[in-house]
PDB file of C-alpha atoms in Angstrom:
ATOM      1  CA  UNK G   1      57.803   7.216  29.113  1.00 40.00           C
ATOM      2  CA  UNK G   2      58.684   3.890  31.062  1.00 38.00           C
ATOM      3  CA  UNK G   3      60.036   6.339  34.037  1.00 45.00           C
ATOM      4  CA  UNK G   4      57.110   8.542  34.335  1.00 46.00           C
ATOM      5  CA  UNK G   5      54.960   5.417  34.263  1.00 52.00           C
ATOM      6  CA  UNK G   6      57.225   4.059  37.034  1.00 40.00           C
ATOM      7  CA  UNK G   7      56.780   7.874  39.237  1.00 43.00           C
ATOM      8  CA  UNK G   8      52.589   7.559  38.485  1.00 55.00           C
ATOM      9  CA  UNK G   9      52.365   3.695  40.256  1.00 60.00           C
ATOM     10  CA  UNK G  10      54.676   4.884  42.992  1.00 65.00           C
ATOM     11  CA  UNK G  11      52.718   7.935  43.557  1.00 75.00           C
ATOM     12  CA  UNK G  12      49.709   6.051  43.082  1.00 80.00           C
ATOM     13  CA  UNK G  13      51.047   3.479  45.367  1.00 78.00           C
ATOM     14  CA  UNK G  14      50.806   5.335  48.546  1.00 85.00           C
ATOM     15  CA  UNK G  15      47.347   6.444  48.167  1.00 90.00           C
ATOM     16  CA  UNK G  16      44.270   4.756  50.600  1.00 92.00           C
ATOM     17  CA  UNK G  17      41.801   2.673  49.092  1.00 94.00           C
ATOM     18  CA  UNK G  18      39.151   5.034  49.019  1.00 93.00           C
ATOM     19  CA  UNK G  19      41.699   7.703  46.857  1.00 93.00           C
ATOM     20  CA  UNK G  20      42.416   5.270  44.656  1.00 93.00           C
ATOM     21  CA  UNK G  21      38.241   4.521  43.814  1.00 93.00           C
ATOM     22  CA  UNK G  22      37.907   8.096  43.522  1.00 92.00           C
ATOM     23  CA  UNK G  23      40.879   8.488  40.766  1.00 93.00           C
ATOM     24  CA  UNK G  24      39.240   4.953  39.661  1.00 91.00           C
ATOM     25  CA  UNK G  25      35.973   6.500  39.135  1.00 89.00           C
ATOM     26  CA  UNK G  26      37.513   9.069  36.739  1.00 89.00           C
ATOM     27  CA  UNK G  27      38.557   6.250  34.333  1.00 87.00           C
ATOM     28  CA  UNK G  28      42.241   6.783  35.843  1.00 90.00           C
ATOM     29  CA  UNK G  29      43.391   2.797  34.622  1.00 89.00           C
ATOM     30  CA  UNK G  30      46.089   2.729  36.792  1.00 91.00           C
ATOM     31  CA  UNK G  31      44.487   3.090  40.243  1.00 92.00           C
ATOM     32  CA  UNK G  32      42.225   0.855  39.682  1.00 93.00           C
ATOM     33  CA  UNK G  33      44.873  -1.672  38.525  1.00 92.00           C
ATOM     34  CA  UNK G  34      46.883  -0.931  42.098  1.00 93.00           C
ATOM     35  CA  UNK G  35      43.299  -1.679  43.430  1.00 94.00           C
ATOM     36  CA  UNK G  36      42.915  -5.251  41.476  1.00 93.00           C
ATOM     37  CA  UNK G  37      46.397  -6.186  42.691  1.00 92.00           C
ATOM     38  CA  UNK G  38      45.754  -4.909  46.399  1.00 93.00           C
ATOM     39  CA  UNK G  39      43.053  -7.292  46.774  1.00 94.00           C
ATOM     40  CA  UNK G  40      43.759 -10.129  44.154  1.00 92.00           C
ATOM     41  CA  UNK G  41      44.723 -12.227  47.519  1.00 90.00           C
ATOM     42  CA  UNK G  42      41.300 -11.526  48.793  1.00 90.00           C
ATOM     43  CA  UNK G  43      39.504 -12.523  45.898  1.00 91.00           C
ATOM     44  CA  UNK G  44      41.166 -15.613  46.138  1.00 88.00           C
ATOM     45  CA  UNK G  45      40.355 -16.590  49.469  1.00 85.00           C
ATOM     46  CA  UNK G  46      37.122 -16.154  49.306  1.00 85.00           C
ATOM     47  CA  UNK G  47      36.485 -18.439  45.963  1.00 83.00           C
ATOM     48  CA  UNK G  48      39.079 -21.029  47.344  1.00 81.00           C
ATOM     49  CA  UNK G  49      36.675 -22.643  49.773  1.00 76.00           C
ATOM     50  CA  UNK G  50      33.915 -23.133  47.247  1.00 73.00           C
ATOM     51  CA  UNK G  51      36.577 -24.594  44.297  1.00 71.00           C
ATOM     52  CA  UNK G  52      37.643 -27.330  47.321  1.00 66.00           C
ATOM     53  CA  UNK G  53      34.004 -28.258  47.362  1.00 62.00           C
ATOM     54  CA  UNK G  54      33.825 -29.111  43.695  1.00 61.00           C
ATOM     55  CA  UNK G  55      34.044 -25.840  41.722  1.00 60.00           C
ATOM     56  CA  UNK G  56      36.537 -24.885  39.152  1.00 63.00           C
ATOM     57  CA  UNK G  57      39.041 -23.013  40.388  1.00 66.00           C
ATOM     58  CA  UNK G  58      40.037 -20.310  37.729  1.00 74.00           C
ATOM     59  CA  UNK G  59      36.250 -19.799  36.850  1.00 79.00           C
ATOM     60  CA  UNK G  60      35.255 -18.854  40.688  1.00 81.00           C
ATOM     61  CA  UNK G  61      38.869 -16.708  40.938  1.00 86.00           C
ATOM     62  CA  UNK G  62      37.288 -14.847  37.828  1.00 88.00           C
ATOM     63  CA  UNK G  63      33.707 -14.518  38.858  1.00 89.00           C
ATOM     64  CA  UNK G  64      35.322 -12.925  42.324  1.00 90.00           C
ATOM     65  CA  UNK G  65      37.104 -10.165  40.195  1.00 93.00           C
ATOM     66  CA  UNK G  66      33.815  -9.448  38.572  1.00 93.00           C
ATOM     67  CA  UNK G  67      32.623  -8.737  41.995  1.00 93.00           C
ATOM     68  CA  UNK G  68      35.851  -6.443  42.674  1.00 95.00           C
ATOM     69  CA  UNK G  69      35.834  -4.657  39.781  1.00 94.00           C
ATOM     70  CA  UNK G  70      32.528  -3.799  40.400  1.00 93.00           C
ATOM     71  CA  UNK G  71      33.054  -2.723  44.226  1.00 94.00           C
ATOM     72  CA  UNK G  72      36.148  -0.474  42.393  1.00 94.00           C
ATOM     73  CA  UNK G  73      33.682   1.075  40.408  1.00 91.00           C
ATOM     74  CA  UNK G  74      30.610   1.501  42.213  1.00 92.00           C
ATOM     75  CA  UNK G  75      32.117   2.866  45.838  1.00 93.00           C
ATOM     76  CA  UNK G  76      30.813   5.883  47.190  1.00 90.00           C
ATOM     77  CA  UNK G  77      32.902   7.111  50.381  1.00 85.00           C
ATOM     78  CA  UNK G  78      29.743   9.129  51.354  1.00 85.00           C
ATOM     79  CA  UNK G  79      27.816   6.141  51.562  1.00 83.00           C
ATOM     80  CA  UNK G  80      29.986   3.181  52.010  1.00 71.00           C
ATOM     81  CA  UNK G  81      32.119   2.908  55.602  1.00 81.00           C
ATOM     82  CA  UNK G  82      35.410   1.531  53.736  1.00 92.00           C
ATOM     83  CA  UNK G  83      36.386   0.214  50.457  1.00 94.00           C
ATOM     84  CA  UNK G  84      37.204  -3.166  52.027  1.00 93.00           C
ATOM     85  CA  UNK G  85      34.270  -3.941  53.757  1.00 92.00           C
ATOM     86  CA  UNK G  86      31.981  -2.755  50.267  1.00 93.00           C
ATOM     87  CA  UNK G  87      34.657  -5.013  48.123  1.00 93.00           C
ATOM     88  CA  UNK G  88      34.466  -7.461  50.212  1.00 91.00           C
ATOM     89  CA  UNK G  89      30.115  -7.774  50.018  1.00 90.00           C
ATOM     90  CA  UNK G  90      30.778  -7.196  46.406  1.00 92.00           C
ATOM     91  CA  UNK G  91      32.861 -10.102  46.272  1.00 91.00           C
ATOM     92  CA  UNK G  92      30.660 -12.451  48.263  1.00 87.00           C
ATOM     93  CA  UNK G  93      27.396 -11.299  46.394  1.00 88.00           C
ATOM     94  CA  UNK G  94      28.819 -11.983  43.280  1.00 88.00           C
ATOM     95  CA  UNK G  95      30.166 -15.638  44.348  1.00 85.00           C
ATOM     96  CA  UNK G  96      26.929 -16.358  45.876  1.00 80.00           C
ATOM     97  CA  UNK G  97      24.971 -15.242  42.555  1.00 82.00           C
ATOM     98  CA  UNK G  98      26.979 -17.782  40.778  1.00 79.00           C
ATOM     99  CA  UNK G  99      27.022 -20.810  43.583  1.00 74.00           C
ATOM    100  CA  UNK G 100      23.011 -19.486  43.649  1.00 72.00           C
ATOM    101  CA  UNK G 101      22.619 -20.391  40.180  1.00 74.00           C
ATOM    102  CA  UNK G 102      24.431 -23.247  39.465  1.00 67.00           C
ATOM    103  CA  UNK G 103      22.556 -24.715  42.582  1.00 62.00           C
ATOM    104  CA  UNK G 104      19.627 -24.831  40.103  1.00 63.00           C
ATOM    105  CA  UNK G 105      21.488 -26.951  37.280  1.00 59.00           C
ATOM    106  CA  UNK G 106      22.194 -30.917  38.073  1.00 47.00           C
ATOM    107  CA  UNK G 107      24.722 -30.949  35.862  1.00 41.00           C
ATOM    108  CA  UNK G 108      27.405 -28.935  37.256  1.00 49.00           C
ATOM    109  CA  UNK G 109      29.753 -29.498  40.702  1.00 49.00           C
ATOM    110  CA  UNK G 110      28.880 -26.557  42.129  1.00 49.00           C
ATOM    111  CA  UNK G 111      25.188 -28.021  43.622  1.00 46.00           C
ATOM    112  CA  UNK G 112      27.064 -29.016  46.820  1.00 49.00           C
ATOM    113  CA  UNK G 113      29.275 -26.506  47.775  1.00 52.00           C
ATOM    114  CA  UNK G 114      29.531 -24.657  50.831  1.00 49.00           C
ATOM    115  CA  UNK G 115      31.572 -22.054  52.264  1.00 53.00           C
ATOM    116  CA  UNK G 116      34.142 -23.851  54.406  1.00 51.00           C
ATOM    117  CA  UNK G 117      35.294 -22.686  58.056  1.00 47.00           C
ATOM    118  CA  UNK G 118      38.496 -22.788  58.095  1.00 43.00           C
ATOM    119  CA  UNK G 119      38.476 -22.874  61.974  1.00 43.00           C
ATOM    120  CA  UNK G 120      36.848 -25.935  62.225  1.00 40.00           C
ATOM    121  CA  UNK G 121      39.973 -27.305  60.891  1.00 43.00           C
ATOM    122  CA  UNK G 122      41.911 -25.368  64.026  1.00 40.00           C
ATOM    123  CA  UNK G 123      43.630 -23.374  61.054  1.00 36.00           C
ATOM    124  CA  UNK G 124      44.959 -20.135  61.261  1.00 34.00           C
ATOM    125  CA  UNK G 125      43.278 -18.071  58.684  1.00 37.00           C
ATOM    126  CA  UNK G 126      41.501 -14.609  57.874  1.00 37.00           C
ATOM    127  CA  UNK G 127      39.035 -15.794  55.650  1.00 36.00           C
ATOM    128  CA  UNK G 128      36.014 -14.552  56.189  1.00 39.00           C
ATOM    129  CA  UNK G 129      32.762 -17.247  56.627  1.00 45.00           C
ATOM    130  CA  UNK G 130      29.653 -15.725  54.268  1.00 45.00           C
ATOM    131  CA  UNK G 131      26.459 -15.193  55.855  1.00 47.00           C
ATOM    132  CA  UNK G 132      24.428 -17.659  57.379  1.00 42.00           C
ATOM    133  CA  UNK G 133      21.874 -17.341  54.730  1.00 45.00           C
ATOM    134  CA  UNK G 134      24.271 -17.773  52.178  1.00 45.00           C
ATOM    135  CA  UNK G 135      24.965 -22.058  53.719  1.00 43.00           C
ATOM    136  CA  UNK G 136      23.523 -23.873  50.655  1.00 44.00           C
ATOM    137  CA  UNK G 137      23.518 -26.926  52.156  1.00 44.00           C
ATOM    138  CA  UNK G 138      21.800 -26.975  56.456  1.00 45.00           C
ATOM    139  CA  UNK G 139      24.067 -25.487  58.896  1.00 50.00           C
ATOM    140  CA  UNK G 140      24.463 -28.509  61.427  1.00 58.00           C
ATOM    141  CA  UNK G 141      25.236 -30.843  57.874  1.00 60.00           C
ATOM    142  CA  UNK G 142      28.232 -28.664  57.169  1.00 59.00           C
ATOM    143  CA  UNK G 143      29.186 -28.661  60.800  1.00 62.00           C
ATOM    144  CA  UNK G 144      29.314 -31.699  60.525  1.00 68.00           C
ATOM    145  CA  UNK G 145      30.983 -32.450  57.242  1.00 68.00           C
ATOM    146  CA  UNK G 146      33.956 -30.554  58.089  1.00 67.00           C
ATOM    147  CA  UNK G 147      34.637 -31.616  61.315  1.00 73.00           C
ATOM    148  CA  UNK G 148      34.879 -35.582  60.099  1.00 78.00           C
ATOM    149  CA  UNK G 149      36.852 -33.971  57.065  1.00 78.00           C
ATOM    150  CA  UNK G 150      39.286 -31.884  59.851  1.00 78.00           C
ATOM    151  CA  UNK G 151      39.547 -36.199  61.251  1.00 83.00           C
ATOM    152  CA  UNK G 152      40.846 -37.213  58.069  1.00 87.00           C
ATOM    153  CA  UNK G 153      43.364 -34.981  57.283  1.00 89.00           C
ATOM    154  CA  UNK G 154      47.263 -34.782  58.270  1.00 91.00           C
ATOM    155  CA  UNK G 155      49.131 -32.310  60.204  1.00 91.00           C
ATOM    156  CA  UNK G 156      50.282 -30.989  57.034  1.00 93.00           C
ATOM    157  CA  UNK G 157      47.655 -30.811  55.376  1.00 91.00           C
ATOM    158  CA  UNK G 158      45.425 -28.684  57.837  1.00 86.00           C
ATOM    159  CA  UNK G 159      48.716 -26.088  57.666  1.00 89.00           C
ATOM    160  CA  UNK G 160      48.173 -26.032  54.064  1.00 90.00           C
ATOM    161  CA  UNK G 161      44.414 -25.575  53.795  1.00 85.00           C
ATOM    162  CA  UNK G 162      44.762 -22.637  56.400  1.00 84.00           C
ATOM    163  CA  UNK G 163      47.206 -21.540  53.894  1.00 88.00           C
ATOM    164  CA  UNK G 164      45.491 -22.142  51.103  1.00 87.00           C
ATOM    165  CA  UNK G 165      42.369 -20.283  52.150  1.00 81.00           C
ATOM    166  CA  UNK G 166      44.441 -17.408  53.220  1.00 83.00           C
ATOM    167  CA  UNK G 167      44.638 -16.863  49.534  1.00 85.00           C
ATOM    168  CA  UNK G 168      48.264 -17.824  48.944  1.00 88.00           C
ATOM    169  CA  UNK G 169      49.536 -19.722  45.530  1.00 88.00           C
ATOM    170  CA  UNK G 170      50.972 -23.008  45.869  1.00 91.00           C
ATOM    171  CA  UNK G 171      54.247 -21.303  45.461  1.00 92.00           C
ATOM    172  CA  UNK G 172      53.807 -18.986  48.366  1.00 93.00           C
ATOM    173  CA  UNK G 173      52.452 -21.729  50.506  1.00 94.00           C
ATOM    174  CA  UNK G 174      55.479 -23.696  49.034  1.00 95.00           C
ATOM    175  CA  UNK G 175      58.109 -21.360  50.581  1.00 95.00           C
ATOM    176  CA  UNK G 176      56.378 -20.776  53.658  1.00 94.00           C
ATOM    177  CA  UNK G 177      56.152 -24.174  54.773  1.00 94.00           C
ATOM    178  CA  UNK G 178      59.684 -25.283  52.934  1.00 96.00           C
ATOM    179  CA  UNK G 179      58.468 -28.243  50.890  1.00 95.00           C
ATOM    180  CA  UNK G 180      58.383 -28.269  47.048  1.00 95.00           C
ATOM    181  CA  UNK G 181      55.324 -26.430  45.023  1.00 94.00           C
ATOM    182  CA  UNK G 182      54.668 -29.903  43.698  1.00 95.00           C
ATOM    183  CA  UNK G 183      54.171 -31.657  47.427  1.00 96.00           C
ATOM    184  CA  UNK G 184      51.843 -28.571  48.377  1.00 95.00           C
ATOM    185  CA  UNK G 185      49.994 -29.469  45.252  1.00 93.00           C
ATOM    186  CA  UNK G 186      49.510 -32.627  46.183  1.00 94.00           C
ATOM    187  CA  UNK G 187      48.092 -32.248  49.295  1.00 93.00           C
ATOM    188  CA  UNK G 188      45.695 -29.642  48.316  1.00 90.00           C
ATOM    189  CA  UNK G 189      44.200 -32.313  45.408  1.00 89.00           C
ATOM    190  CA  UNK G 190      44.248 -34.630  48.326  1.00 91.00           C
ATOM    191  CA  UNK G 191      42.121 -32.335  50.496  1.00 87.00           C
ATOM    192  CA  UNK G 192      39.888 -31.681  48.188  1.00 84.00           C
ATOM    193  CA  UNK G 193      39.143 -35.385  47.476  1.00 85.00           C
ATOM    194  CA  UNK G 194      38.796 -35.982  51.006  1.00 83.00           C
ATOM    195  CA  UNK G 195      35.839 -33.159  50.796  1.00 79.00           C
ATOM    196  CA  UNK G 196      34.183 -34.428  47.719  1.00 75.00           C
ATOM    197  CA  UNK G 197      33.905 -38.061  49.442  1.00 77.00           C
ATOM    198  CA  UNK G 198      32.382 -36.207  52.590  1.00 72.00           C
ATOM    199  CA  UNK G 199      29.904 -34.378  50.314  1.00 66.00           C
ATOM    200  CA  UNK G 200      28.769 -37.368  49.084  1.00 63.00           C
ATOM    201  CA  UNK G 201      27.976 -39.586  52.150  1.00 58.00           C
ATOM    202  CA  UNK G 202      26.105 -36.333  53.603  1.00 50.00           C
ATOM    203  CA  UNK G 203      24.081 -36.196  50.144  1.00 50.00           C
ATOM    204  CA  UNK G 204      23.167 -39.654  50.410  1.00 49.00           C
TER     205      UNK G 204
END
């Protein structure tokens, strides 16, 4: 039983995207589980900027899977160009929904936040920046914001934020850059209060 479920993933493995949704669509478990793991990174990357703005962390991650899972099982090839670029709206929709929402509450953290550009921070990362319409603070404010944040932070730590948004755990980023999981921890917490600080003076 183990083996044959060990010959289906492989099989499975090597299929595109798009054959995977199809199989997906037909309540085939496994596919769409290759699909979830296939973009888990992305998910990741694109809740990452809003958690270092004040959101929780694991609560965005899981709102962005909402938005994949439904991507998985909503795609139509005939009317979608590729599974990424529909996941990938699907994701961002379902982010912004939330960020949307909790804009509406004063009690919660996420008020503030803001997609962040990672290459304002001259950072190499593929995260993608949301529409402009999606900014819930103004445009030139964030500009702003980030580029006195980019002042404030180390050599170090603008490696690990382009890291960090690239979707990578704190252990990946850990072995990349050959410091301990703990140190890349650190800076991250660090980054984010030098964020929360800048939020603040621009709200004022």
């Amino acid at each position: 039983m183990l083996n044959n479920n060990w010959e289906d993933d492989t099989r499975l493995g090597g299929l595109t995207d798009e054959q995977l949704c199809v199989l997906a669509s037909d309540s085939d478990r496994q596919a769409e589980e290759i699909l979830v793991a296939r973009y888990h990174r992305l998910v990741r990357s694109y809740a990452r900027p809003y958690f270092l703005a004040g959101g929780d962390n694991e609560d965005l991650l899981q709102e962005g899977m909402f938005g994949l899972i439904k991507a998985i099982r909503e795609y139509d090839a005939e009317r979608e160009a590729s599974f990424r670029t529909f996941a990938e709206t699907c994701i961002r929709r379902r982010l912004y929904s939330v960020l949307k929402a909790a804009n509406s509450s004063k009690h919660t953290p996420l008020n503030q936040s803001i997609p962040l550009n990672p290459s304002l921070f001259d950072a190499s990362s593929s995260f993608a920046q949301v529409d402009p319409e999606d900014l819930l603070i103004d445009r030139e404010k964030a500009a702003a914001m980030l580029e006195e944040v980019r002042k404030q932070l180390s050599d170090f730590e603008v490696k690990i934020l382009g890291y960090y948004l690239d979707g990578l755990t704190c252990r990946e980023i850990a072995d990349t850059v050959g410091r301990p999981p703990k140190s890349v921890d650190n800076a991250i917490q660090r980054i984010r209060r030098k964020v929360a600080r800048q939020l603040g003076d621009i709200s004022k």
